[in-house]
mmCIF file of C-alpha atoms in Angstrom:
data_model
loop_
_atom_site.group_PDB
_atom_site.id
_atom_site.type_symbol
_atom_site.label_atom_id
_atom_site.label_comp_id
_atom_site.label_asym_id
_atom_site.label_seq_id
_atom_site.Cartn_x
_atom_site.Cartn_y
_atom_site.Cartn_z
ATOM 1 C CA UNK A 1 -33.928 148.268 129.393
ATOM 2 C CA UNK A 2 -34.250 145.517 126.629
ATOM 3 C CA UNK A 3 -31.205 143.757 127.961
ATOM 4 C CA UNK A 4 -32.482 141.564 130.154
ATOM 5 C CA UNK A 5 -35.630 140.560 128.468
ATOM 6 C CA UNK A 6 -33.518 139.771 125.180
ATOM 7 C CA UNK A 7 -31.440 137.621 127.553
ATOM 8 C CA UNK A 8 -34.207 135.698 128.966
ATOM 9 C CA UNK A 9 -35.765 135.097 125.381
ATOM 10 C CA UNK A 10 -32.524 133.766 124.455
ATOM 11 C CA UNK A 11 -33.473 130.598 126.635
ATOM 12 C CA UNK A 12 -36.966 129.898 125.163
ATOM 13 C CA UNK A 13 -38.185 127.667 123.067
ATOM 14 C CA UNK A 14 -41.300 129.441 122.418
ATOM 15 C CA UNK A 15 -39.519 133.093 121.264
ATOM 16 C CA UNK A 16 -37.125 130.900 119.569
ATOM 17 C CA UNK A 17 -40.077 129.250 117.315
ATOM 18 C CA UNK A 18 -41.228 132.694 117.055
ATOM 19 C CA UNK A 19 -38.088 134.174 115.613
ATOM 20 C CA UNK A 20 -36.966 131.434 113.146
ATOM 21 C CA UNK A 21 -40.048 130.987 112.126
ATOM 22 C CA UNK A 22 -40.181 134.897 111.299
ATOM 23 C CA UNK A 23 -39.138 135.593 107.218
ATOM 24 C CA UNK A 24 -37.411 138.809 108.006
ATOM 25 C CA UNK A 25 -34.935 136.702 110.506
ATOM 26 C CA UNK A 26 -32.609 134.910 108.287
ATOM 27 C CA UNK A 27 -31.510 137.774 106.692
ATOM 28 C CA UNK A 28 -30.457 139.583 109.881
ATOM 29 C CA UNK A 29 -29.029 136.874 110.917
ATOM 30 C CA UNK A 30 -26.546 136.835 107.924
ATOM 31 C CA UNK A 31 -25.005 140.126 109.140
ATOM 32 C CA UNK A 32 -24.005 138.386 112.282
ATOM 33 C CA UNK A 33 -23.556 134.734 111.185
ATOM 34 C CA UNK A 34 -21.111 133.534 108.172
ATOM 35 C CA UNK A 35 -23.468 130.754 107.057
ATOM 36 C CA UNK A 36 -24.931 127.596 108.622
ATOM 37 C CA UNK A 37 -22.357 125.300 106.953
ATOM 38 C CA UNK A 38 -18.301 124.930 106.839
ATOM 39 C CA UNK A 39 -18.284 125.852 103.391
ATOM 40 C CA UNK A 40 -19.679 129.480 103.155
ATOM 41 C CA UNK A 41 -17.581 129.728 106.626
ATOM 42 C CA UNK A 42 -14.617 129.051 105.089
ATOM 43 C CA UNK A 43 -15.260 131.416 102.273
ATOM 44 C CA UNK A 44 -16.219 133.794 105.142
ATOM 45 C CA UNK A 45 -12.636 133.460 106.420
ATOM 46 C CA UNK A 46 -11.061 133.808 103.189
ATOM 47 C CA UNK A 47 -12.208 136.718 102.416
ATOM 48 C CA UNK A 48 -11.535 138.361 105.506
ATOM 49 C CA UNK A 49 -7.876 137.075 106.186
ATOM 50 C CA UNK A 50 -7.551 139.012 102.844
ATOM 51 C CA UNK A 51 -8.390 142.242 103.987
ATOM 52 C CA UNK A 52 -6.056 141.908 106.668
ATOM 53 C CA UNK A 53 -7.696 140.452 109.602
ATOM 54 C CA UNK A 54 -7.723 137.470 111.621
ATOM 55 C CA UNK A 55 -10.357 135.277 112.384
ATOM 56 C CA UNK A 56 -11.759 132.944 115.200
ATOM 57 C CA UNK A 57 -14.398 130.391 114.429
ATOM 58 C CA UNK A 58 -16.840 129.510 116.521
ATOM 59 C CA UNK A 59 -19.479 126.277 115.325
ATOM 60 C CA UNK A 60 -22.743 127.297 117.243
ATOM 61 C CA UNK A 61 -23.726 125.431 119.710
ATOM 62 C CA UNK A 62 -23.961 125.242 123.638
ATOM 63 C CA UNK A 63 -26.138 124.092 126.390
ATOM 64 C CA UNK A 64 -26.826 120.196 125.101
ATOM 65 C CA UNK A 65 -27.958 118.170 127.729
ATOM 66 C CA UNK A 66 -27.343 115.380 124.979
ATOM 67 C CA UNK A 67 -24.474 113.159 124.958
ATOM 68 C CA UNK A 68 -24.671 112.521 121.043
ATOM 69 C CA UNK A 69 -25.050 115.806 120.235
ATOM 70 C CA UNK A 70 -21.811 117.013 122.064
ATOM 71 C CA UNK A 71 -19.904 114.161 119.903
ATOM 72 C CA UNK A 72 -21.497 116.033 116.883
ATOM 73 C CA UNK A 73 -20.418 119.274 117.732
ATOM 74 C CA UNK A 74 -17.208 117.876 118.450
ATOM 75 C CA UNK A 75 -16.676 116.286 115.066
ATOM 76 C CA UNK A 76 -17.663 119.217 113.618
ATOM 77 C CA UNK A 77 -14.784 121.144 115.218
ATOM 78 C CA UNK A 78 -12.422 118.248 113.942
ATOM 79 C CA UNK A 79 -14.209 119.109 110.311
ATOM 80 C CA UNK A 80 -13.162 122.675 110.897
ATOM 81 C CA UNK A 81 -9.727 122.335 111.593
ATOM 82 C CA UNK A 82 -8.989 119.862 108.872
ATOM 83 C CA UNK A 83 -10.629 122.386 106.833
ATOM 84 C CA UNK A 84 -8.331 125.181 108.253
ATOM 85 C CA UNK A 85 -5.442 122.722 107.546
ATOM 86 C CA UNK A 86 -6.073 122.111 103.353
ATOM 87 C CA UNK A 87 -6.893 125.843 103.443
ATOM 88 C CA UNK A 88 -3.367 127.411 105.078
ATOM 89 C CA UNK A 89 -5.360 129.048 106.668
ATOM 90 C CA UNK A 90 -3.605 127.634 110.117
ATOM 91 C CA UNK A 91 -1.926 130.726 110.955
ATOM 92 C CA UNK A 92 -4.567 133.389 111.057
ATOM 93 C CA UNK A 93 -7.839 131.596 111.796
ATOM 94 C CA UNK A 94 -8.035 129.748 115.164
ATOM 95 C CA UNK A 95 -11.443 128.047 116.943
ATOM 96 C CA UNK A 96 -13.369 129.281 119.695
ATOM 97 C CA UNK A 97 -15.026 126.616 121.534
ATOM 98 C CA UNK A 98 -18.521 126.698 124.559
ATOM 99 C CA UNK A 99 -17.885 123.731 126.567
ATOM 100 C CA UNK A 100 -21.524 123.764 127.358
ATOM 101 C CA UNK A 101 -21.591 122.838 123.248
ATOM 102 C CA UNK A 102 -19.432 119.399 124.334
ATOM 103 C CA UNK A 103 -21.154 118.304 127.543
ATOM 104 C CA UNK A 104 -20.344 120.463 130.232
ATOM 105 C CA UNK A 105 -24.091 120.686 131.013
ATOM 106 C CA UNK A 106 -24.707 117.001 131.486
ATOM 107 C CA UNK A 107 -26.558 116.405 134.660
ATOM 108 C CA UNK A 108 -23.864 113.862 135.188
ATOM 109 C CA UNK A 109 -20.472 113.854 135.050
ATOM 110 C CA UNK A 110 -20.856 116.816 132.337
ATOM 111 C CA UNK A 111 -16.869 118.779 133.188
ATOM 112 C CA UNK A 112 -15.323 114.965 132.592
ATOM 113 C CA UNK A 113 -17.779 114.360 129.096
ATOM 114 C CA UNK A 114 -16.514 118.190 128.180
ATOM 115 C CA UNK A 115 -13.089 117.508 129.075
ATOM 116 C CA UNK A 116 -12.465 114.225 127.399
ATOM 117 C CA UNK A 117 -14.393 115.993 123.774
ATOM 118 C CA UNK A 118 -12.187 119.185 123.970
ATOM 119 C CA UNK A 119 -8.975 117.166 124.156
ATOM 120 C CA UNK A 120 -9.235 116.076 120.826
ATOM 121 C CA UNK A 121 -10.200 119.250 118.834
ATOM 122 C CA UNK A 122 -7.173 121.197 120.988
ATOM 123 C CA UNK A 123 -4.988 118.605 119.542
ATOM 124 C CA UNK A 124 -6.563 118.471 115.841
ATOM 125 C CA UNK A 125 -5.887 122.081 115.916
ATOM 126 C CA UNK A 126 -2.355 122.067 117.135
ATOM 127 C CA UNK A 127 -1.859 119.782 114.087
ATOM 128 C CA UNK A 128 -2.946 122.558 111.665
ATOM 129 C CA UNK A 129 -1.009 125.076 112.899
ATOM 130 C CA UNK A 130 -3.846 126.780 115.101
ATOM 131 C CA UNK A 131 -4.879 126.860 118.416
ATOM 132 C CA UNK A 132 -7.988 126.768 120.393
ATOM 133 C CA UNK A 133 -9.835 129.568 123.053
ATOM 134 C CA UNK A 134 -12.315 128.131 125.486
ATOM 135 C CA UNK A 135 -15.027 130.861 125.690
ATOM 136 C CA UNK A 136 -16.749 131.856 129.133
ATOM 137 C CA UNK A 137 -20.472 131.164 129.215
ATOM 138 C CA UNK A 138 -22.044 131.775 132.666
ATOM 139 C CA UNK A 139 -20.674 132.327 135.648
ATOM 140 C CA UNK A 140 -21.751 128.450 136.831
ATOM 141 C CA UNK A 141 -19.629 127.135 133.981
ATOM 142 C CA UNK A 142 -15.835 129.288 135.054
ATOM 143 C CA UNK A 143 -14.706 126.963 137.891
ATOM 144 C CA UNK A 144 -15.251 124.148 135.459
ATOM 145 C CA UNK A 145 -13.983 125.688 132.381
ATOM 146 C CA UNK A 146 -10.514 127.251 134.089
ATOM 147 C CA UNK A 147 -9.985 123.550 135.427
ATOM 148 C CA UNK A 148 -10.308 122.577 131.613
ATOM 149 C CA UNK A 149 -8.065 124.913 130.388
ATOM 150 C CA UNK A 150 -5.219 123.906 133.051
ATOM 151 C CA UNK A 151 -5.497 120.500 131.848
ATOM 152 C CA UNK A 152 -5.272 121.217 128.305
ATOM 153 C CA UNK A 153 -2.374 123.732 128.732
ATOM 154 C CA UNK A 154 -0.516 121.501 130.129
ATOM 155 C CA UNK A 155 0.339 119.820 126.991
ATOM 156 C CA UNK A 156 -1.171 122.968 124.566
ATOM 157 C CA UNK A 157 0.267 126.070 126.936
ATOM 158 C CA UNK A 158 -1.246 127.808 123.389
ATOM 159 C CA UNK A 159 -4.748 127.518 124.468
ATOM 160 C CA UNK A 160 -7.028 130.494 124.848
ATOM 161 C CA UNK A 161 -9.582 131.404 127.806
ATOM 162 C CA UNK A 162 -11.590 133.929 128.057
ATOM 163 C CA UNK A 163 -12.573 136.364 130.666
ATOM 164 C CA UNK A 164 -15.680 138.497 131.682
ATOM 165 C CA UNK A 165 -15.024 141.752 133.528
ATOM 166 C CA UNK A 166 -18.755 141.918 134.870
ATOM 167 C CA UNK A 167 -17.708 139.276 137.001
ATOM 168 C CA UNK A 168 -16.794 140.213 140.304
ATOM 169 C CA UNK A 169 -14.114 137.868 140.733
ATOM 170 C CA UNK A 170 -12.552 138.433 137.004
ATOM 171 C CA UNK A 171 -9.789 140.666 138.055
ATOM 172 C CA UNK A 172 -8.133 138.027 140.631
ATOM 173 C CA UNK A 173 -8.728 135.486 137.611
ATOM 174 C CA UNK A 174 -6.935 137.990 135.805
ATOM 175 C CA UNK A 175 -3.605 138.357 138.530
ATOM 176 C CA UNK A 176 -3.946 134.408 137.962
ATOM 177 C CA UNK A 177 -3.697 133.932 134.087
ATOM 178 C CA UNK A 178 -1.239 136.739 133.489
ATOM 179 C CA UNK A 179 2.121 134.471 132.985
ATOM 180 C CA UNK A 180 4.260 133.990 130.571
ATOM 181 C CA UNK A 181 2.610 132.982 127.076
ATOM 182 C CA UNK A 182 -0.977 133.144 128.384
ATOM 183 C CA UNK A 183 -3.423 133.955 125.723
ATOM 184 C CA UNK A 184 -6.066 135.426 127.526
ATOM 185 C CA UNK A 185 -9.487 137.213 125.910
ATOM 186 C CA UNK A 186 -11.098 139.869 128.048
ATOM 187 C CA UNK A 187 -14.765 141.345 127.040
ATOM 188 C CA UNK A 188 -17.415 142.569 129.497
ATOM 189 C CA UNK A 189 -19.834 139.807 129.617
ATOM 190 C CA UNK A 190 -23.160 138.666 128.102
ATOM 191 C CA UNK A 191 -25.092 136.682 129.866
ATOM 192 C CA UNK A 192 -27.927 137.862 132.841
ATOM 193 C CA UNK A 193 -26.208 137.182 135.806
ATOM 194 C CA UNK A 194 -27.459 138.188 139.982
ATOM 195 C CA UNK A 195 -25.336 140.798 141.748
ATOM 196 C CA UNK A 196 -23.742 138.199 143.912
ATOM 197 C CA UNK A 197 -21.705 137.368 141.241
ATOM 198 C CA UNK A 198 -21.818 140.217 138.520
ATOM 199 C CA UNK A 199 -21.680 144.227 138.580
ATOM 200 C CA UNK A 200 -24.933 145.205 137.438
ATOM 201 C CA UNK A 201 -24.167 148.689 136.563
ATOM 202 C CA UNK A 202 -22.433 149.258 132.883
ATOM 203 C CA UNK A 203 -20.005 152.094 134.597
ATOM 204 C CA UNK A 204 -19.074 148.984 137.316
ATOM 205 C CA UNK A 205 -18.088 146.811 134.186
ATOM 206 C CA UNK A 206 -16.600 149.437 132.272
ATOM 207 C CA UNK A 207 -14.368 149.777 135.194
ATOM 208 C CA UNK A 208 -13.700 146.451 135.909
ATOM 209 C CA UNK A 209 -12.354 146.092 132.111
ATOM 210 C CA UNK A 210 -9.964 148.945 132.203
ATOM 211 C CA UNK A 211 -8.723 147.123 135.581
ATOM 212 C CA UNK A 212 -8.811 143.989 133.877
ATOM 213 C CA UNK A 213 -6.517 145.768 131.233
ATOM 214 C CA UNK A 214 -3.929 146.989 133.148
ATOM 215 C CA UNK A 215 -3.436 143.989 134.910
ATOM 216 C CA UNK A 216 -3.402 141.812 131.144
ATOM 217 C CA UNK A 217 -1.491 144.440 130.131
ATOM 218 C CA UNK A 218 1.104 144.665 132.879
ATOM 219 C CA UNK A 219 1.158 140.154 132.855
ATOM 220 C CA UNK A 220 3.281 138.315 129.981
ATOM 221 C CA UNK A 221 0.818 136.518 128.480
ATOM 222 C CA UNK A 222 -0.761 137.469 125.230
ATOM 223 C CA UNK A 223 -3.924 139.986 125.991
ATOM 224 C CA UNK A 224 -6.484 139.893 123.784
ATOM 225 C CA UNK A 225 -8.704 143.038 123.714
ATOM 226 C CA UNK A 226 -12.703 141.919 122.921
ATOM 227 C CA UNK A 227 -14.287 145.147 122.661
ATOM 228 C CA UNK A 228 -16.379 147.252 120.375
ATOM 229 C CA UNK A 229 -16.523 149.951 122.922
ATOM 230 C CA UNK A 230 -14.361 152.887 121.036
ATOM 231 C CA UNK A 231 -13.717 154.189 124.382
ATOM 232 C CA UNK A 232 -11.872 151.029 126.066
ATOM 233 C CA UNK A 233 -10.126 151.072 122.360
ATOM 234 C CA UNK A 234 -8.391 153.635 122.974
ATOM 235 C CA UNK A 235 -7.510 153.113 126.966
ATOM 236 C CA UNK A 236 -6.240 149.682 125.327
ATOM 237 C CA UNK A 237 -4.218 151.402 122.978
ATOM 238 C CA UNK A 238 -2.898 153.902 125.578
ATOM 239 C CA UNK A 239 -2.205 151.000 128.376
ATOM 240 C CA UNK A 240 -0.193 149.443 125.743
ATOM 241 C CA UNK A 241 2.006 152.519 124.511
ATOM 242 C CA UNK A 242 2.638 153.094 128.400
ATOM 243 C CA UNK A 243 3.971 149.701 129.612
ATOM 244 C CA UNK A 244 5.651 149.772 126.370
ATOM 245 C CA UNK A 245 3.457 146.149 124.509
ATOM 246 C CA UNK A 246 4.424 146.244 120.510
ATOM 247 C CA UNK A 247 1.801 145.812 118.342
ATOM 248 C CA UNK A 248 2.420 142.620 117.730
ATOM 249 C CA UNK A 249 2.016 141.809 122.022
ATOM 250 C CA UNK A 250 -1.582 142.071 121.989
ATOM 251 C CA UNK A 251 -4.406 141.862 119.491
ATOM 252 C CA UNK A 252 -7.854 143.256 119.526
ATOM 253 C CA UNK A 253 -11.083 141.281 118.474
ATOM 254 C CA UNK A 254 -14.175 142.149 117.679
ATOM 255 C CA UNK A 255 -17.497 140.278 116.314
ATOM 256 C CA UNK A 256 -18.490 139.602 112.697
ATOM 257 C CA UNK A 257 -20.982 141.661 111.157
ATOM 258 C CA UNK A 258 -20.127 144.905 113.735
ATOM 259 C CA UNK A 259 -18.136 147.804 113.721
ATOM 260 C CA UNK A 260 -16.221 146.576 110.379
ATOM 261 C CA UNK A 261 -14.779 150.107 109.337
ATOM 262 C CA UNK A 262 -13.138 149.863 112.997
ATOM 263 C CA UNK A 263 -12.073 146.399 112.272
ATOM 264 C CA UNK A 264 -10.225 147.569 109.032
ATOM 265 C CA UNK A 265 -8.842 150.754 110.781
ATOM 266 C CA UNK A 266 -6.958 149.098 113.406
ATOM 267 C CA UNK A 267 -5.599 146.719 111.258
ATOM 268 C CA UNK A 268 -4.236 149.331 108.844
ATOM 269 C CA UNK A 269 -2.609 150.849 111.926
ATOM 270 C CA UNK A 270 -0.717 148.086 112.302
ATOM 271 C CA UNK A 271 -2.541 145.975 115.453
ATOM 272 C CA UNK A 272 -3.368 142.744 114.909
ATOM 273 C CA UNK A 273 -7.564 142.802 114.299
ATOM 274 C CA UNK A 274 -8.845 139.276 114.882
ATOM 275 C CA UNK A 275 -12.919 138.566 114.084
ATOM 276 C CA UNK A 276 -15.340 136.507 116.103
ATOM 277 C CA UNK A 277 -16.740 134.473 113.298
ATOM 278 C CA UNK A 278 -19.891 132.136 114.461
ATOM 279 C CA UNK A 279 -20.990 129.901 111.945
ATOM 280 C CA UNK A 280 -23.812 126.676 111.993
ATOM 281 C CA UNK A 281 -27.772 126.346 112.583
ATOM 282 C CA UNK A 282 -28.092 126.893 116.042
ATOM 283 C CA UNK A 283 -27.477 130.402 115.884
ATOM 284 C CA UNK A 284 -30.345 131.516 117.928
ATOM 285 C CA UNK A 285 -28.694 131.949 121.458
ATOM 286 C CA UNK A 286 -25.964 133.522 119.811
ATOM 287 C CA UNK A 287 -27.912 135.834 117.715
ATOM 288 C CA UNK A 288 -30.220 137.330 120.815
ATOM 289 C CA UNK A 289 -27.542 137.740 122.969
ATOM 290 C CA UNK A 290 -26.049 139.818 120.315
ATOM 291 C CA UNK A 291 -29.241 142.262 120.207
ATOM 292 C CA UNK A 292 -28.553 142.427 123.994
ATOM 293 C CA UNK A 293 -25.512 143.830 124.005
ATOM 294 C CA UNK A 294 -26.103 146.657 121.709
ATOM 295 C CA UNK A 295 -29.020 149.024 121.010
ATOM 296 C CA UNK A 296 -27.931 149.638 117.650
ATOM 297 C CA UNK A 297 -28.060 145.876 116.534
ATOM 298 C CA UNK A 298 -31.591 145.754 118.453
ATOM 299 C CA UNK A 299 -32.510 148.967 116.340
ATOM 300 C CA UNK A 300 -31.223 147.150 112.864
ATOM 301 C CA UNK A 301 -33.410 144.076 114.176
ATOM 302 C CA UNK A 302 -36.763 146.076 114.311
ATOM 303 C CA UNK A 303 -35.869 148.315 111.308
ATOM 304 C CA UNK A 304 -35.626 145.227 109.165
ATOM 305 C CA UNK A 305 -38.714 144.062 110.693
ATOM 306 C CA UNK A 306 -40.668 147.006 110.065
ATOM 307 C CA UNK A 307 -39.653 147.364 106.213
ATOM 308 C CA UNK A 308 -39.745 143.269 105.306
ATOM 309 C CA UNK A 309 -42.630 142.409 107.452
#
């Protein structure tokens, strides 16, 4: 019942004051957040690819309506990968970009502004041995963001999209990015969306994702599983034994700061366990639409309240 309202206060200024303004946030927000600079980020990463897992970065940031500030998030995405590149760290930590973070929501001409930023971080990374994923924000943003990621695979077939199974059209998006190399990330969604777009029911979007699965699964692209759900962890894992994907065929990704002993587990078994790492100081959006998805970081939220306040 929470869900929505978190959502909502995930767009206002006034709850945001509230909350970083609130002593008890920042150190919540460190469970979920590696840091508000590159540095800590980086030793974030470190210290993870040594455990055995992989990593995607993500610099916070979306929804500027500024044309300055989507050249800043921009160069800091060309900081990161140089970063990635003097680290070696090319191989097992890639970027996760919100083209909303680069333009996309300029009043004017915001898909070209978006386009003509992403280019060069997808090519900065291709330099250091990575890749990029262009996450899905809300359902207004997909037409625009799929046209983005044609353009950029056609000289980076490497990059990543990403695709929301509470979307009522995600399953013929899937049939359409199944081929042949496609790195595709599925989750369920987190943004409020109206049922003209969106199942509204969590049993309609669990069922859309095992869908989704089968027909990732099925493709020859590259599925990657973004889940915390131990249930569709184990559908994942059985779709995959079926059609007969090696461990090495598909990877499963989760967010930093949740469901770690999981994380650990399926690496030990062998799958390739890659972590959502968000770093940067506009972690706000990110951070309540993380207490959305999940009563039990809500739950840690208030607990720490009630003890530090």
């Amino acid at each position: 019942m929470f869900g929505p309202v978190l959502l909502a206060a995930a767009r206002s200024d006034g709850i945001r004051r509230l909350v970083s303004s609130a002593p008890v946030t920042r150190p919540v927000v460190d469970r979920f957040v590696a840091g508000e600079r590159l540095e800590p980020c980086i030793r974030t990463v470190r210290s993870l690819t040594a455990r055995g897992l992989d990593v995607t970065l993500d610099h916070l940031g979306e929804d500027t309506t500024d044309r300055l500030e989507a050249l800043r998030n921009r160069d800091a995405y060309l900081a990161l990968a140089h970063a990635l590149a003097a680290e070696g760290l090319g191989a097992r930590a890639e970027m996760s970009v919100k083209l909303s973070a680069f333009g996309q929501a300029l009043p004017d001409g915001g898909h070209d502004v978006a386009l003509a930023n992403v280019r060069p971080v997808v090519e900065a990374a291709a330099e250091s041995g990575t890749t990029v994923t262009l996450d899905m924000e809300d359902h207004t943003t997909v037409d625009s963001t799929l046209a983005v990621l044609a353009e950029m695979r056609r000289t980076f077939p490497q990059t990543g999209a990403v695709l929301q199974s509470y979307l009522l059209r995600t399953e013929d998006d899937c049939r359409a990015l199944a081929g042949e190399g496609s790195r595709v990330r599925l989750v369920k969604g987190a943004y409020k969306e109206p049922a003209s777009v969106a199942y509204q029911h969590k049993t309609e979007v669990d069922r859309s994702y095992v869908r989704c699965l089968k027909i990732l699964l099925s493709g020859r692209g590259y599925p990657m599983v973004g889940t915390h759900d131990p249930r569709m962890v184990t559908i994942a894992q059985e779709l995959a034994r079926r059609l007969g994907r090696k461990h090495d065929e598909f990877e499963f990704q989760m967010l930093y700061g949740i469901r770690e002993g999981e994380q650990l587990r399926l690496a030990a078994e062998g799958h390739r366990m890659r972590v959502y790492v968000p770093y940067g100081t506009d972690w706000y959006g990110y951070f309540m639409r993380r207490l959305a998805e999940r009563p039990a970081n809500l739950g840690f939220f208030l607990r720490s309240l009630a003890t530090r306040g």
